[in-house]
Short mmCIF file of C-alpha atoms in Angstrom, two decimals:
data_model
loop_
_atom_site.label_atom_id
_atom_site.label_comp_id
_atom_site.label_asym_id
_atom_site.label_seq_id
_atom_site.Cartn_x
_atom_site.Cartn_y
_atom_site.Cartn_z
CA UNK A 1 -68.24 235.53 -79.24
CA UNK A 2 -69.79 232.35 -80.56
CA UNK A 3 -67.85 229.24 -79.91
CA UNK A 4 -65.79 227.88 -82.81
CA UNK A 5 -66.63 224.13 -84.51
CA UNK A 6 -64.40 221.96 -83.07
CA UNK A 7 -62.63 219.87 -85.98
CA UNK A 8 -62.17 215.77 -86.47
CA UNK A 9 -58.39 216.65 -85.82
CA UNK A 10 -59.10 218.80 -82.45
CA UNK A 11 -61.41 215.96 -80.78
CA UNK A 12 -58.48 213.48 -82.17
CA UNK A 13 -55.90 215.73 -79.86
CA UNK A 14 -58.35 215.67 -77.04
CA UNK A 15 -59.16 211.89 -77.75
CA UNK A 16 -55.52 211.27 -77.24
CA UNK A 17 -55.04 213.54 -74.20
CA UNK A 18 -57.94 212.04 -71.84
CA UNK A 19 -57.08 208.32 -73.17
CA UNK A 20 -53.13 209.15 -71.55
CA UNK A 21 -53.95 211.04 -68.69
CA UNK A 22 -57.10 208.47 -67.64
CA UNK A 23 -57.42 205.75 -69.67
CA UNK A 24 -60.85 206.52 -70.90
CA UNK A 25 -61.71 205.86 -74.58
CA UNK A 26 -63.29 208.32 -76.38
CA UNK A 27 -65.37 207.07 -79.56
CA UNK A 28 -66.43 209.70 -82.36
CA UNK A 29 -70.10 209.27 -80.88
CA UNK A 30 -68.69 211.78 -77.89
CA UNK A 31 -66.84 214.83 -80.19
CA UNK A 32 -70.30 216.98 -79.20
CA UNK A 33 -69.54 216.82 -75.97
CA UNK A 34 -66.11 217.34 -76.07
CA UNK A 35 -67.01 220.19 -78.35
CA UNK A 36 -70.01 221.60 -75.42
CA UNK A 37 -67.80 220.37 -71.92
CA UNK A 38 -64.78 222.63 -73.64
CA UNK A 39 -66.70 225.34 -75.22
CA UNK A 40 -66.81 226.69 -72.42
CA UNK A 41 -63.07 226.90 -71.80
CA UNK A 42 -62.57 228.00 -75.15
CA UNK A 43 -65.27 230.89 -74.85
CA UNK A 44 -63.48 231.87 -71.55
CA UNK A 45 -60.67 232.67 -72.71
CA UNK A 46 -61.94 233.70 -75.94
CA UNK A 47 -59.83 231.71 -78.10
CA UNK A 48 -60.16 231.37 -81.84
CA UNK A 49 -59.74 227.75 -82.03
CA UNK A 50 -59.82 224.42 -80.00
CA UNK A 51 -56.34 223.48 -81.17
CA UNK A 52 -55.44 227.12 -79.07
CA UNK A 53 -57.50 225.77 -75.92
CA UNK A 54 -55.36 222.12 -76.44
CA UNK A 55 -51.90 224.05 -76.20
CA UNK A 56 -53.15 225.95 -73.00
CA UNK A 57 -54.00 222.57 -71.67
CA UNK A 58 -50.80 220.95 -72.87
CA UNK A 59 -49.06 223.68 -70.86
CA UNK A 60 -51.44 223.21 -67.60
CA UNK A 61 -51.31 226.92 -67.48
CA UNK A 62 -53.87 227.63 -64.33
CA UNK A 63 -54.23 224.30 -63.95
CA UNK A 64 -55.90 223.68 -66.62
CA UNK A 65 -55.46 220.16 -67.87
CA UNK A 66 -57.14 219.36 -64.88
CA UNK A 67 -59.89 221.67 -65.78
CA UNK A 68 -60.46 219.86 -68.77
CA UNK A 69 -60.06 216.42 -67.17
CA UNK A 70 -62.63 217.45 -64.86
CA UNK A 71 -65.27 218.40 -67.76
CA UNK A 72 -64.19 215.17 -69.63
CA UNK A 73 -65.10 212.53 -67.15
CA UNK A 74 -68.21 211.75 -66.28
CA UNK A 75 -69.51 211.49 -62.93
CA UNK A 76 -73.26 209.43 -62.54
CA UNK A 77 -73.67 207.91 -59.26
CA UNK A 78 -76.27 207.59 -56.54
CA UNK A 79 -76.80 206.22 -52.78
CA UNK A 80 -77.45 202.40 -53.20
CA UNK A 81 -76.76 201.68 -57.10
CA UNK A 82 -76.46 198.60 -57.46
CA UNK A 83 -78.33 197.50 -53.95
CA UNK A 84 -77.30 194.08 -54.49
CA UNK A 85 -73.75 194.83 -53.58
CA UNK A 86 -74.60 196.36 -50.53
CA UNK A 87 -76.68 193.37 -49.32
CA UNK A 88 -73.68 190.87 -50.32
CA UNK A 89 -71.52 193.16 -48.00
CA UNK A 90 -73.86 193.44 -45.43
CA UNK A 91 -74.74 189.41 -45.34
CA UNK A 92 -71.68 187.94 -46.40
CA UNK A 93 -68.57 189.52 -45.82
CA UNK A 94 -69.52 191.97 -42.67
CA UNK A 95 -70.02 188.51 -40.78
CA UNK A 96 -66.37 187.32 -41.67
CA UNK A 97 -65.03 190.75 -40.47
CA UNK A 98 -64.90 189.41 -36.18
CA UNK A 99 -61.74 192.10 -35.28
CA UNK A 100 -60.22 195.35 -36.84
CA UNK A 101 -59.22 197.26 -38.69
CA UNK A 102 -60.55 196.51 -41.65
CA UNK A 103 -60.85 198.95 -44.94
CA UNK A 104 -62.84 199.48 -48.17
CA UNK A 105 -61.73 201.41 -51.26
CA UNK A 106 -64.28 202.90 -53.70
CA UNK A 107 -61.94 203.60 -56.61
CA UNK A 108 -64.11 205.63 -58.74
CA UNK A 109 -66.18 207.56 -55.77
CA UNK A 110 -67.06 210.39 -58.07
CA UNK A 111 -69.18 212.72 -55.49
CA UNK A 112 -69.21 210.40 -52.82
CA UNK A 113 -72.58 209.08 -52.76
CA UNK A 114 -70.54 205.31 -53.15
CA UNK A 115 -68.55 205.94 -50.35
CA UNK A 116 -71.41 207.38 -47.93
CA UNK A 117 -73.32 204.31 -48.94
CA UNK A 118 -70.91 202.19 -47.60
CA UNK A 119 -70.42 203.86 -44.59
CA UNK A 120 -74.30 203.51 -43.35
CA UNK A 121 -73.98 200.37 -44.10
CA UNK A 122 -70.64 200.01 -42.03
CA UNK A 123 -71.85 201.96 -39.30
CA UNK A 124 -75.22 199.48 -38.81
CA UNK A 125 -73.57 196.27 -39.57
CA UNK A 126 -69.62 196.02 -39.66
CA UNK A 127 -69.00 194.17 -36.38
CA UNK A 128 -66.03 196.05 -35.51
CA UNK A 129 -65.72 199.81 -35.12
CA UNK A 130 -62.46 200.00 -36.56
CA UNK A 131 -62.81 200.49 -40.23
CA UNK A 132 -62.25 203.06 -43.28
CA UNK A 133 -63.33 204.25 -46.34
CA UNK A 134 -60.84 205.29 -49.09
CA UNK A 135 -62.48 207.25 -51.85
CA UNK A 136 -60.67 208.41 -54.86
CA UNK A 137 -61.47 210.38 -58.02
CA UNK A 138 -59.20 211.61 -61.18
CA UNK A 139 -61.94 214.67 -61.03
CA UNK A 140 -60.89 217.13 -58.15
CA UNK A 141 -63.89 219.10 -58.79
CA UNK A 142 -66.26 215.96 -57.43
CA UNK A 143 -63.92 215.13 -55.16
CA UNK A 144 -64.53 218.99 -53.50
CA UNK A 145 -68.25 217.55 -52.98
CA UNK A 146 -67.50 214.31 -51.97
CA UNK A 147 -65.88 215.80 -48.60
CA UNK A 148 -68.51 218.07 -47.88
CA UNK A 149 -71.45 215.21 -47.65
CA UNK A 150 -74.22 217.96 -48.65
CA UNK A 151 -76.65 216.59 -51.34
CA UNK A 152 -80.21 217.60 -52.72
CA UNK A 153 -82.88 216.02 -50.93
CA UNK A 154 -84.10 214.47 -54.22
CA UNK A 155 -81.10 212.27 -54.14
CA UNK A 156 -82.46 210.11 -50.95
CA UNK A 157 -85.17 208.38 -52.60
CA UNK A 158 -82.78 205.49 -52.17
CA UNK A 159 -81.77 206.07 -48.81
CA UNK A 160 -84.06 203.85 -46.44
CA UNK A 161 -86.13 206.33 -44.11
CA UNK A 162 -84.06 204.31 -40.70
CA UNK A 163 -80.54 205.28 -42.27
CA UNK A 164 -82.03 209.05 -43.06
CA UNK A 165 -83.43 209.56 -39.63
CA UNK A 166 -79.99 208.07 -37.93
CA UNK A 167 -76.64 209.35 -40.49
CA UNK A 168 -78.23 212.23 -42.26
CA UNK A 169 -79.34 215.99 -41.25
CA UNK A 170 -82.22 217.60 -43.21
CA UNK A 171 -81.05 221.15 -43.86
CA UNK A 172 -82.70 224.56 -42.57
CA UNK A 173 -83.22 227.69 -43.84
CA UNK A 174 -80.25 228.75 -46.32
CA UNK A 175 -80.03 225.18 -46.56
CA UNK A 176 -83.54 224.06 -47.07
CA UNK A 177 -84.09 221.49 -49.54
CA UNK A 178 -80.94 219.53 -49.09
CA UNK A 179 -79.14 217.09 -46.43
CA UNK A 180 -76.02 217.08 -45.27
CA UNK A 181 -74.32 213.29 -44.62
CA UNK A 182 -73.50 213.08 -40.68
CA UNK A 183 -70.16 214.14 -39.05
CA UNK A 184 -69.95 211.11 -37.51
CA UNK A 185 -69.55 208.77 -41.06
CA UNK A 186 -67.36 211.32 -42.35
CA UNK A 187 -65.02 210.98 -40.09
CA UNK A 188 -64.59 207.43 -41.37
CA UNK A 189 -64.27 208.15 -44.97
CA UNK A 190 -60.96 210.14 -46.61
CA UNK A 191 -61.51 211.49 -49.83
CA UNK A 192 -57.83 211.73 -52.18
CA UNK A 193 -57.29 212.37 -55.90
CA UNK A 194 -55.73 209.60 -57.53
CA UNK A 195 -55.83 208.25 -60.85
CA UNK A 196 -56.32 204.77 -61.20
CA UNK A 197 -53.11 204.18 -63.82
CA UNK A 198 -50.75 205.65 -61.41
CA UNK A 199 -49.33 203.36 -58.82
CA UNK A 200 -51.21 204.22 -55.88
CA UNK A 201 -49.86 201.72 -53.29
CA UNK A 202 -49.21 204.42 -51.11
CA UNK A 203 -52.80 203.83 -49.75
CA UNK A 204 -51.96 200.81 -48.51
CA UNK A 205 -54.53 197.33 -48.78
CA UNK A 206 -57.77 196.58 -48.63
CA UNK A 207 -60.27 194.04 -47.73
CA UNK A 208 -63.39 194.80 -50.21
CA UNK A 209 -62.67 197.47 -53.18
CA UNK A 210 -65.38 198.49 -55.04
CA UNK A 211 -64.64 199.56 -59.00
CA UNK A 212 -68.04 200.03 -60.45
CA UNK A 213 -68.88 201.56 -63.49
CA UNK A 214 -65.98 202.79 -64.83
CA UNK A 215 -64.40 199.89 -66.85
CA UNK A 216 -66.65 200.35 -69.48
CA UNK A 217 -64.84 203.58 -70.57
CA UNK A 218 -61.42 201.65 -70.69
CA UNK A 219 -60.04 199.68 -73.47
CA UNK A 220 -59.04 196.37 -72.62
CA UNK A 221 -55.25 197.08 -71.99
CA UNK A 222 -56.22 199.94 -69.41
CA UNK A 223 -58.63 197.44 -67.56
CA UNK A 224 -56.30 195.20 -67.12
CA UNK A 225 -53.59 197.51 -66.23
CA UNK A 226 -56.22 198.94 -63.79
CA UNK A 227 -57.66 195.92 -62.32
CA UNK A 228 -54.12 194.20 -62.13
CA UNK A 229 -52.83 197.18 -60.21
CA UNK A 230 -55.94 197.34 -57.78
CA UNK A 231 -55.85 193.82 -57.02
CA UNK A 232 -52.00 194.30 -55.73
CA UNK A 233 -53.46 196.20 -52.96
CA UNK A 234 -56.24 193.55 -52.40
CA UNK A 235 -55.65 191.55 -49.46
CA UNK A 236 -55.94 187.51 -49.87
CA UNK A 237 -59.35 186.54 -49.05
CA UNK A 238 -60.41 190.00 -50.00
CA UNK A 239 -63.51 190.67 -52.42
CA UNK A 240 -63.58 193.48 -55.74
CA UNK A 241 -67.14 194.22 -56.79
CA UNK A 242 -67.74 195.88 -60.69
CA UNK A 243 -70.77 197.46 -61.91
CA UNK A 244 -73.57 194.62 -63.27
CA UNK A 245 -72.80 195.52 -66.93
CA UNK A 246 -68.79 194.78 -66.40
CA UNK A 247 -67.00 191.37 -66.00
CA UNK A 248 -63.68 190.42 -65.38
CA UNK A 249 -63.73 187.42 -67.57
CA UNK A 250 -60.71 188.02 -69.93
CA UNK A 251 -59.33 190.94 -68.15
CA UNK A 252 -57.26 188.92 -65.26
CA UNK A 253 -57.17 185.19 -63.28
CA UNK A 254 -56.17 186.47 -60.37
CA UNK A 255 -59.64 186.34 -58.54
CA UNK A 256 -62.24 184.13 -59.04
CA UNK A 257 -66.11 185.09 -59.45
CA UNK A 258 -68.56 184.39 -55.90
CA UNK A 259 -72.32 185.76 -57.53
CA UNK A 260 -72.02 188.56 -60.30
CA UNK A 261 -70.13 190.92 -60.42
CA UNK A 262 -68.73 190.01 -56.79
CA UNK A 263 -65.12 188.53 -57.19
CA UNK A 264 -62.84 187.41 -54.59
CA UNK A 265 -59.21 186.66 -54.12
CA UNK A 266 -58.07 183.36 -53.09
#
């Protein structure tokens, strides 16, 4: 069965339903692939109509809204993007850090490639041993590879051939042509599903949180909804880094801005 056309007044439903359940902003530039990401669904359970797949969703029948959450967000990331923030870390703030414990929260961690990041660098440089990663994700399908730590060995090309050699294991046989991130920096990073409207002060504070590249799919009442929530959870004299195409100017006062894209809170 081909898939049916999906119609201005479908994408406007699904528009609507990713904008309340994450915050992110659809334009009209993304109905394709709305209309190819839920295909898919739609062809599964060979439906007649995307309106059809929208009340299955609307019911969360199998889950499903996540399903479709899932599909809808988008998930780029690599180790060291952005390397700049990792050297900031590394030169200025690991120095402060002289007893424990001490925790960092990367709020978008997609599939973990963030969070394992920070944990090499952590492992080499934080001068206390007692310290923890946080990662969250609205996208329990990323999260699923996040915890495992097992990656293609084309994504290391950023990974210097010192951290490699010391936090990662080349895989074998069944597992040739991949890595798998060390047991030991795992153990330091917990992986949860949050969404980053909700009020998620059950994870307690932070000293650094890193939310990078994923304000530019909010509109400006959800970033500052967002970034005033994080920042709650922020300890004083703690730092929030944001992707290098994403400010805070405008979006809250609350912190004030050390190089770009690094901001800290008096």
């Amino acid at each position: 069965m081909d898939v049916p056309a999906l119609s201005d007044a479908e994408f406007g439903l699904f528009q609507k339903m990713i904008y309340d359940t994450a915050g992110i902003n659809l334009s009209k530039a993304k109905k394709s692939l709305v209309s190819g990401r839920l295909g898919k669904r739609v062809k599964h359970y060979d439906l007649k109509s995307f309106a059809e797949y929208f009340r299955l969703v609307k019911s969360n029948l199998h889950g499903e809204l996540q399903t479709a959450v899932d599909l809808l967000t988008t998930n780029e990331t690599f180790f060291f993007r952005e390397p700049k923030h990792f050297d900031f870390l590394r030169d200025r703030i690991l120095p402060e850090w002289r007893t424990g414990p001490r925790r960092i929260w990367s709020a978008a961690s997609s599939t973990g490639e963030e969070a394992h990041t920070l944990a090499m660098v952590l492992a080499e440089f934080c001068p206390t041993e007692s310290w923890e990663i946080i990662g969250t994700d609205i996208s329990t399908r990323v999260l699923e590879k996040a915890k495992m730590g097992h990656y293609s060995l084309d994504r290391t090309e950023d990974i210097s051939r010192g951290y490699l050699q010391k936090y990662c294991l080349k895989g074998v046989g069944d597992h040739d042509g991949t890595f798998l991130v060390s047991q030991a920096l795992r153990s330091k990073i917990r992986f949860v599903h949050a969404n980053l409207q909700q009020d998620l002060q059950k994870l307690g504070s932070f000293d650094v949180i890193f939310l990078r590249n994923v304000m530019i799919y909010f509109d400006m009442d959800t970033k500052r909804k967002v970034v005033a929530s994080l920042l709650r959870q922020l300890k004083p004299g703690g730092y929030m880094m944001v992707g290098h195409s994403e400010s805070l100017n405008g979006v809250t006062t609350e912190v004030d801005a050390v190089v770009p894209a690094v901001y800290r809170k008096p």
